[in-house]
Amino acid sequence: MKIKSAIFECSAPDLGSCPPETFPEVAFIGRSNVGKSSLLNALAGKKGLARVSDIPGYTKLINFFVINRTWRLVDLPGYGFAQVARENKAKFNEAVNDYLLNRPNLAGVFVLIDSQQTPQKIDLEFVHWFGGQSIPLVLVFTKTDKVRPEQVQQNINLFKEHLAEWFEAMPEIFKCSSVTGRGLPELLAVIEAMLESS
Ligand code: GDP
């Protein structure tokens, strides 16, 4: 699949403010600074898709983009966002949880994980929690151009060891780089498959 058009539709502070459930949706989530905006822009093949996420305030909202006039790419707020006050943090987490658990047109979720780091508690917790749902979950290890391939593989293996304790079937795992373009065609193929089976 190629992304031919990507149009920002709206930002929502909670599930009730999300756009109508007319299109299937594919959501992206990860810790702040994991490389989500870079990846979304690289996937869309043009700069500026996730631009809205850079505007202060928008980082806490759920951002919707209509792709190829047929599906929505959903940019979820980064979990563990450090700069928000405690009440705000609880609020956006609640909105994200609510969206992930109660959005009937959600076709799949991509969790972005920094390949430079050993498994982080918050990533593991998120995958553990969401992995129990019936919606397809894909793990994307980002910034693989920044560390040695053996290091990337070692961090992935450590992550998988944790997952093996919780899941019989491992989620799909991809190694990506927004700088080199590694893994991006594979991600687009997975999105296509998700949309077909949704
Ligand atoms: P976000 O907070 O998750 O949206 O992260 P950004 O996309 O803003 O990226 C955070 C930082 O990591 C920026 O300085 C990016 O230039 C850098 N970055 C993101 N993806 C990659 C990548 O694939 N390779 C490298 N080398 N740097 C990246």
PDB file of C-alpha atoms and ligand atoms in Angstrom:
ATOM      1  CA  MET A   1       0.000   0.000   0.000  1.00  0.00           C
ATOM      2  CA  LYS A   2       1.094   3.555  -0.679  1.00  0.00           C
ATOM      3  CA  ILE A   3      -0.148   6.529   1.291  1.00  0.00           C
ATOM      4  CA  LYS A   4      -1.409   8.875  -1.409  1.00  0.00           C
ATOM      5  CA  SER A   5      -3.248  11.337   0.779  1.00  0.00           C
ATOM      6  CA  ALA A   6      -3.091  12.132   4.469  1.00  0.00           C
ATOM      7  CA  ILE A   7      -5.417  14.754   5.823  1.00  0.00           C
ATOM      8  CA  PHE A   8      -5.526  15.902   9.424  1.00  0.00           C
ATOM      9  CA  GLU A   9      -9.120  15.513  10.567  1.00  0.00           C
ATOM     10  CA  CYS A  10      -9.336  16.447  14.245  1.00  0.00           C
ATOM     11  CA  SER A  11      -7.928  16.122  17.750  1.00  0.00           C
ATOM     12  CA  ALA A  12      -9.983  14.573  20.518  1.00  0.00           C
ATOM     13  CA  PRO A  13      -9.508  14.905  24.301  1.00  0.00           C
ATOM     14  CA  ASP A  14     -11.689  11.858  25.001  1.00  0.00           C
ATOM     15  CA  LEU A  15     -13.544   8.982  23.356  1.00  0.00           C
ATOM     16  CA  GLY A  16     -16.776  10.949  23.147  1.00  0.00           C
ATOM     17  CA  SER A  17     -15.077  13.616  21.001  1.00  0.00           C
ATOM     18  CA  CYS A  18     -13.649  11.153  18.462  1.00  0.00           C
ATOM     19  CA  PRO A  19     -14.906  11.397  14.861  1.00  0.00           C
ATOM     20  CA  PRO A  20     -17.699   9.090  13.633  1.00  0.00           C
ATOM     21  CA  GLU A  21     -16.803   5.412  13.371  1.00  0.00           C
ATOM     22  CA  THR A  22     -16.994   5.552   9.590  1.00  0.00           C
ATOM     23  CA  PHE A  23     -13.456   4.405   8.776  1.00  0.00           C
ATOM     24  CA  PRO A  24     -11.322   1.606  10.193  1.00  0.00           C
ATOM     25  CA  GLU A  25      -8.530   2.988  12.370  1.00  0.00           C
ATOM     26  CA  VAL A  26      -4.930   2.014  12.981  1.00  0.00           C
ATOM     27  CA  ALA A  27      -3.390   3.531  16.109  1.00  0.00           C
ATOM     28  CA  PHE A  28       0.209   4.309  17.090  1.00  0.00           C
ATOM     29  CA  ILE A  29       1.408   4.648  20.657  1.00  0.00           C
ATOM     30  CA  GLY A  30       4.692   4.790  22.526  1.00  0.00           C
ATOM     31  CA  ARG A  31       6.701   6.707  25.055  1.00  0.00           C
ATOM     32  CA  SER A  32       7.413  10.306  24.291  1.00  0.00           C
ATOM     33  CA  ASN A  33      10.586  10.682  22.174  1.00  0.00           C
ATOM     34  CA  VAL A  34      10.371   7.094  20.878  1.00  0.00           C
ATOM     35  CA  GLY A  35      10.303   8.421  17.315  1.00  0.00           C
ATOM     36  CA  LYS A  36       6.558   8.292  16.691  1.00  0.00           C
ATOM     37  CA  SER A  37       6.225  11.562  14.776  1.00  0.00           C
ATOM     38  CA  SER A  38       9.249  10.692  12.654  1.00  0.00           C
ATOM     39  CA  LEU A  39       7.831   7.255  11.879  1.00  0.00           C
ATOM     40  CA  LEU A  40       4.374   8.559  11.007  1.00  0.00           C
ATOM     41  CA  ASN A  41       5.866  11.177   8.715  1.00  0.00           C
ATOM     42  CA  ALA A  42       8.150   8.610   7.094  1.00  0.00           C
ATOM     43  CA  LEU A  43       5.220   6.234   6.569  1.00  0.00           C
ATOM     44  CA  ALA A  44       3.159   8.965   4.969  1.00  0.00           C
ATOM     45  CA  GLY A  45       6.121   9.864   2.790  1.00  0.00           C
ATOM     46  CA  LYS A  46       5.767  13.557   3.396  1.00  0.00           C
ATOM     47  CA  LYS A  47       6.814  15.903   6.143  1.00  0.00           C
ATOM     48  CA  GLY A  48       4.177  17.448   8.322  1.00  0.00           C
ATOM     49  CA  LEU A  49       1.686  14.621   8.833  1.00  0.00           C
ATOM     50  CA  ALA A  50       2.279  14.516  12.566  1.00  0.00           C
ATOM     51  CA  ARG A  51       3.165  18.195  12.753  1.00  0.00           C
ATOM     52  CA  VAL A  52       0.124  18.855  14.847  1.00  0.00           C
ATOM     53  CA  SER A  53       1.562  16.596  17.532  1.00  0.00           C
ATOM     54  CA  ASP A  54       4.440  19.020  18.027  1.00  0.00           C
ATOM     55  CA  ILE A  55       2.138  21.837  19.048  1.00  0.00           C
ATOM     56  CA  PRO A  56       2.089  22.104  22.862  1.00  0.00           C
ATOM     57  CA  GLY A  57      -1.224  20.834  24.142  1.00  0.00           C
ATOM     58  CA  TYR A  58      -1.820  18.580  21.160  1.00  0.00           C
ATOM     59  CA  THR A  59       0.553  15.998  22.601  1.00  0.00           C
ATOM     60  CA  LYS A  60      -2.170  15.110  25.088  1.00  0.00           C
ATOM     61  CA  LEU A  61      -4.873  14.660  22.472  1.00  0.00           C
ATOM     62  CA  ILE A  62      -5.814  11.803  20.188  1.00  0.00           C
ATOM     63  CA  ASN A  63      -5.003  13.001  16.660  1.00  0.00           C
ATOM     64  CA  PHE A  64      -6.847  11.621  13.625  1.00  0.00           C
ATOM     65  CA  PHE A  65      -5.625  11.638  10.021  1.00  0.00           C
ATOM     66  CA  VAL A  66      -7.704  10.318   7.121  1.00  0.00           C
ATOM     67  CA  ILE A  67      -5.499   8.286   4.796  1.00  0.00           C
ATOM     68  CA  ASN A  68      -6.323   7.612   1.143  1.00  0.00           C
ATOM     69  CA  ARG A  69      -9.886   8.652   1.996  1.00  0.00           C
ATOM     70  CA  THR A  70     -10.493   5.149   3.318  1.00  0.00           C
ATOM     71  CA  TRP A  71      -8.927   4.695   6.758  1.00  0.00           C
ATOM     72  CA  ARG A  72      -7.667   6.689   9.708  1.00  0.00           C
ATOM     73  CA  LEU A  73      -4.228   6.810  11.192  1.00  0.00           C
ATOM     74  CA  VAL A  74      -4.579   7.601  14.885  1.00  0.00           C
ATOM     75  CA  ASP A  75      -1.720   9.255  16.738  1.00  0.00           C
ATOM     76  CA  LEU A  76      -2.215   8.501  20.429  1.00  0.00           C
ATOM     77  CA  PRO A  77      -0.602  10.602  23.169  1.00  0.00           C
ATOM     78  CA  GLY A  78       2.713   9.253  24.416  1.00  0.00           C
ATOM     79  CA  TYR A  79       2.324   7.335  27.621  1.00  0.00           C
ATOM     80  CA  GLY A  80       4.602   8.437  30.416  1.00  0.00           C
ATOM     81  CA  PHE A  81       4.548  11.996  29.143  1.00  0.00           C
ATOM     82  CA  ALA A  82       6.594  13.665  31.874  1.00  0.00           C
ATOM     83  CA  GLN A  83       5.673  17.309  31.650  1.00  0.00           C
ATOM     84  CA  VAL A  84       1.987  17.086  32.427  1.00  0.00           C
ATOM     85  CA  ALA A  85       0.547  17.626  35.842  1.00  0.00           C
ATOM     86  CA  ARG A  86      -0.609  14.567  37.665  1.00  0.00           C
ATOM     87  CA  GLU A  87      -4.336  15.112  37.069  1.00  0.00           C
ATOM     88  CA  ASN A  88      -3.790  15.754  33.373  1.00  0.00           C
ATOM     89  CA  LYS A  89      -1.739  12.632  33.050  1.00  0.00           C
ATOM     90  CA  ALA A  90      -4.453  10.522  34.608  1.00  0.00           C
ATOM     91  CA  LYS A  91      -6.939  12.167  32.293  1.00  0.00           C
ATOM     92  CA  PHE A  92      -5.125  11.474  29.053  1.00  0.00           C
ATOM     93  CA  ASN A  93      -4.292   7.958  30.099  1.00  0.00           C
ATOM     94  CA  GLU A  94      -7.951   7.410  30.764  1.00  0.00           C
ATOM     95  CA  ALA A  95      -8.831   8.794  27.330  1.00  0.00           C
ATOM     96  CA  VAL A  96      -6.293   6.511  25.666  1.00  0.00           C
ATOM     97  CA  ASN A  97      -7.475   3.483  27.628  1.00  0.00           C
ATOM     98  CA  ASP A  98     -11.074   4.330  26.836  1.00  0.00           C
ATOM     99  CA  TYR A  99     -10.250   4.717  23.135  1.00  0.00           C
ATOM    100  CA  LEU A 100      -8.266   1.473  22.991  1.00  0.00           C
ATOM    101  CA  LEU A 101     -10.873  -0.574  24.808  1.00  0.00           C
ATOM    102  CA  ASN A 102     -14.069   0.905  23.394  1.00  0.00           C
ATOM    103  CA  ARG A 103     -13.479   1.954  19.798  1.00  0.00           C
ATOM    104  CA  PRO A 104     -15.354  -0.546  17.606  1.00  0.00           C
ATOM    105  CA  ASN A 105     -13.603   0.488  14.371  1.00  0.00           C
ATOM    106  CA  LEU A 106     -10.075   0.030  15.796  1.00  0.00           C
ATOM    107  CA  ALA A 107      -8.361  -2.413  13.411  1.00  0.00           C
ATOM    108  CA  GLY A 108      -4.925  -2.620  15.011  1.00  0.00           C
ATOM    109  CA  VAL A 109      -2.400  -1.006  17.321  1.00  0.00           C
ATOM    110  CA  PHE A 110       1.300  -0.381  16.783  1.00  0.00           C
ATOM    111  CA  VAL A 111       3.397   0.000  19.935  1.00  0.00           C
ATOM    112  CA  LEU A 112       6.662   1.821  19.340  1.00  0.00           C
ATOM    113  CA  ILE A 113       9.648   0.799  21.440  1.00  0.00           C
ATOM    114  CA  ASP A 114      13.107   2.364  21.374  1.00  0.00           C
ATOM    115  CA  SER A 115      15.509  -0.307  20.100  1.00  0.00           C
ATOM    116  CA  GLN A 116      18.438   1.419  21.837  1.00  0.00           C
ATOM    117  CA  GLN A 117      17.166   0.525  25.280  1.00  0.00           C
ATOM    118  CA  THR A 118      16.748  -2.609  27.331  1.00  0.00           C
ATOM    119  CA  PRO A 119      13.070  -3.311  28.107  1.00  0.00           C
ATOM    120  CA  GLN A 120      11.449  -0.434  29.965  1.00  0.00           C
ATOM    121  CA  LYS A 121       8.789  -1.092  32.584  1.00  0.00           C
ATOM    122  CA  ILE A 122       6.194   1.195  31.050  1.00  0.00           C
ATOM    123  CA  ASP A 123       6.489  -0.435  27.602  1.00  0.00           C
ATOM    124  CA  LEU A 124       6.228  -3.898  29.107  1.00  0.00           C
ATOM    125  CA  GLU A 125       3.243  -2.865  31.183  1.00  0.00           C
ATOM    126  CA  PHE A 126       1.443  -1.436  28.198  1.00  0.00           C
ATOM    127  CA  VAL A 127       2.063  -4.498  26.030  1.00  0.00           C
ATOM    128  CA  HIS A 128       1.073  -6.815  28.880  1.00  0.00           C
ATOM    129  CA  TRP A 129      -2.153  -4.898  29.406  1.00  0.00           C
ATOM    130  CA  PHE A 130      -3.176  -4.411  25.786  1.00  0.00           C
ATOM    131  CA  GLY A 131      -1.878  -7.767  24.587  1.00  0.00           C
ATOM    132  CA  GLY A 132      -4.764  -9.395  26.416  1.00  0.00           C
ATOM    133  CA  GLN A 133      -7.308  -7.704  24.094  1.00  0.00           C
ATOM    134  CA  SER A 134      -8.530  -9.238  20.880  1.00  0.00           C
ATOM    135  CA  ILE A 135      -7.275  -6.390  18.658  1.00  0.00           C
ATOM    136  CA  PRO A 136      -4.062  -7.097  16.702  1.00  0.00           C
ATOM    137  CA  LEU A 137      -0.977  -5.637  18.353  1.00  0.00           C
ATOM    138  CA  VAL A 138       2.319  -5.068  16.551  1.00  0.00           C
ATOM    139  CA  LEU A 139       5.633  -4.131  18.170  1.00  0.00           C
ATOM    140  CA  VAL A 140       7.807  -1.664  16.286  1.00  0.00           C
ATOM    141  CA  PHE A 141      11.399  -1.260  17.442  1.00  0.00           C
ATOM    142  CA  THR A 142      12.433   2.240  16.373  1.00  0.00           C
ATOM    143  CA  LYS A 143      15.730   4.013  15.571  1.00  0.00           C
ATOM    144  CA  THR A 144      17.517   0.789  14.638  1.00  0.00           C
ATOM    145  CA  ASP A 145      20.065   2.832  12.654  1.00  0.00           C
ATOM    146  CA  LYS A 146      21.396   4.271  15.912  1.00  0.00           C
ATOM    147  CA  VAL A 147      22.771   1.116  17.508  1.00  0.00           C
ATOM    148  CA  ARG A 148      24.613  -2.008  16.411  1.00  0.00           C
ATOM    149  CA  PRO A 149      22.362  -4.730  14.963  1.00  0.00           C
ATOM    150  CA  GLU A 150      23.424  -7.161  17.709  1.00  0.00           C
ATOM    151  CA  GLN A 151      22.388  -4.645  20.346  1.00  0.00           C
ATOM    152  CA  VAL A 152      18.981  -4.182  18.707  1.00  0.00           C
ATOM    153  CA  GLN A 153      18.495  -7.938  18.581  1.00  0.00           C
ATOM    154  CA  GLN A 154      19.565  -8.353  22.176  1.00  0.00           C
ATOM    155  CA  ASN A 155      17.075  -5.723  23.376  1.00  0.00           C
ATOM    156  CA  ILE A 156      14.332  -7.380  21.338  1.00  0.00           C
ATOM    157  CA  ASN A 157      15.209 -10.794  22.745  1.00  0.00           C
ATOM    158  CA  LEU A 158      15.044  -9.450  26.291  1.00  0.00           C
ATOM    159  CA  PHE A 159      11.646  -7.925  25.530  1.00  0.00           C
ATOM    160  CA  LYS A 160      10.447 -11.215  24.079  1.00  0.00           C
ATOM    161  CA  GLU A 161      11.548 -13.080  27.193  1.00  0.00           C
ATOM    162  CA  HIS A 162       9.114 -10.985  29.216  1.00  0.00           C
ATOM    163  CA  LEU A 163       6.350 -11.468  26.674  1.00  0.00           C
ATOM    164  CA  ALA A 164       6.833 -15.230  26.643  1.00  0.00           C
ATOM    165  CA  GLU A 165       5.702 -15.265  30.267  1.00  0.00           C
ATOM    166  CA  TRP A 166       2.378 -13.692  29.310  1.00  0.00           C
ATOM    167  CA  PHE A 167       1.504 -14.758  25.787  1.00  0.00           C
ATOM    168  CA  GLU A 168       1.432 -18.025  23.947  1.00  0.00           C
ATOM    169  CA  ALA A 169       1.522 -16.307  20.567  1.00  0.00           C
ATOM    170  CA  MET A 170       4.122 -13.562  20.239  1.00  0.00           C
ATOM    171  CA  PRO A 171       2.929 -10.295  18.650  1.00  0.00           C
ATOM    172  CA  GLU A 172       4.531  -9.461  15.306  1.00  0.00           C
ATOM    173  CA  ILE A 173       7.798  -7.557  15.686  1.00  0.00           C
ATOM    174  CA  PHE A 174       9.410  -5.127  13.229  1.00  0.00           C
ATOM    175  CA  LYS A 175      12.744  -3.343  13.230  1.00  0.00           C
ATOM    176  CA  CYS A 176      12.412   0.135  11.773  1.00  0.00           C
ATOM    177  CA  SER A 177      14.272   3.335  11.104  1.00  0.00           C
ATOM    178  CA  SER A 178      12.683   6.553   9.940  1.00  0.00           C
ATOM    179  CA  VAL A 179      16.116   7.709   8.806  1.00  0.00           C
ATOM    180  CA  THR A 180      16.969   4.788   6.518  1.00  0.00           C
ATOM    181  CA  GLY A 181      13.389   3.719   5.780  1.00  0.00           C
ATOM    182  CA  ARG A 182      14.058   0.246   7.122  1.00  0.00           C
ATOM    183  CA  GLY A 183      10.886  -1.705   7.908  1.00  0.00           C
ATOM    184  CA  LEU A 184       8.486   0.896   6.560  1.00  0.00           C
ATOM    185  CA  PRO A 185       7.194  -1.096   3.552  1.00  0.00           C
ATOM    186  CA  GLU A 186       6.620  -4.021   5.935  1.00  0.00           C
ATOM    187  CA  LEU A 187       4.589  -1.824   8.291  1.00  0.00           C
ATOM    188  CA  LEU A 188       2.465  -0.576   5.413  1.00  0.00           C
ATOM    189  CA  ALA A 189       1.829  -4.174   4.354  1.00  0.00           C
ATOM    190  CA  VAL A 190       0.720  -5.059   7.882  1.00  0.00           C
ATOM    191  CA  ILE A 191      -1.612  -2.058   7.962  1.00  0.00           C
ATOM    192  CA  GLU A 192      -3.112  -3.178   4.663  1.00  0.00           C
ATOM    193  CA  ALA A 193      -3.710  -6.661   6.039  1.00  0.00           C
ATOM    194  CA  MET A 194      -5.273  -5.236   9.221  1.00  0.00           C
ATOM    195  CA  LEU A 195      -7.632  -3.087   7.187  1.00  0.00           C
ATOM    196  CA  GLU A 196      -8.628  -5.998   4.976  1.00  0.00           C
ATOM    197  CA  SER A 197      -9.505  -8.194   7.915  1.00  0.00           C
ATOM    198  CA  SER A 198     -11.260  -5.477   9.897  1.00  0.00           C
TER     199      SER A 198
HETATM  200  P1  GDP B   1       8.165  11.331  19.311  1.00  0.00           P
HETATM  201  O1  GDP B   1       8.252  12.175  20.542  1.00  0.00           O
HETATM  202  O2  GDP B   1       7.904   9.907  19.664  1.00  0.00           O
HETATM  203  O3  GDP B   1       7.210  11.839  18.281  1.00  0.00           O
HETATM  204  O4  GDP B   1       9.634  11.323  18.675  1.00  0.00           O
HETATM  205  P2  GDP B   1      10.240  12.115  17.435  1.00  0.00           P
HETATM  206  O5  GDP B   1       9.793  11.548  16.147  1.00  0.00           O
HETATM  207  O6  GDP B   1      10.046  13.574  17.652  1.00  0.00           O
HETATM  208  O7  GDP B   1      11.780  11.714  17.581  1.00  0.00           O
HETATM  209  C1  GDP B   1      12.526  11.984  18.753  1.00  0.00           C
HETATM  210  C2  GDP B   1      13.992  12.176  18.363  1.00  0.00           C
HETATM  211  O8  GDP B   1      14.527  10.979  17.817  1.00  0.00           O
HETATM  212  C3  GDP B   1      14.201  13.252  17.290  1.00  0.00           C
HETATM  213  O9  GDP B   1      15.403  13.918  17.562  1.00  0.00           O
HETATM  214  C4  GDP B   1      14.300  12.446  16.005  1.00  0.00           C
HETATM  215  O10 GDP B   1      15.069  13.085  15.022  1.00  0.00           O
HETATM  216  C5  GDP B   1      14.983  11.178  16.484  1.00  0.00           C
HETATM  217  N1  GDP B   1      14.589  10.006  15.674  1.00  0.00           N
HETATM  218  C6  GDP B   1      13.334   9.560  15.455  1.00  0.00           C
HETATM  219  N2  GDP B   1      13.337   8.445  14.705  1.00  0.00           N
HETATM  220  C7  GDP B   1      14.628   8.187  14.410  1.00  0.00           C
HETATM  221  C8  GDP B   1      15.291   7.159  13.654  1.00  0.00           C
HETATM  222  O11 GDP B   1      14.684   6.234  13.087  1.00  0.00           O
HETATM  223  N3  GDP B   1      16.652   7.212  13.596  1.00  0.00           N
HETATM  224  C9  GDP B   1      17.370   8.185  14.226  1.00  0.00           C
HETATM  225  N4  GDP B   1      18.697   8.148  14.118  1.00  0.00           N
HETATM  226  N5  GDP B   1      16.787   9.182  14.931  1.00  0.00           N
HETATM  227  C10 GDP B   1      15.432   9.180  15.021  1.00  0.00           C
END
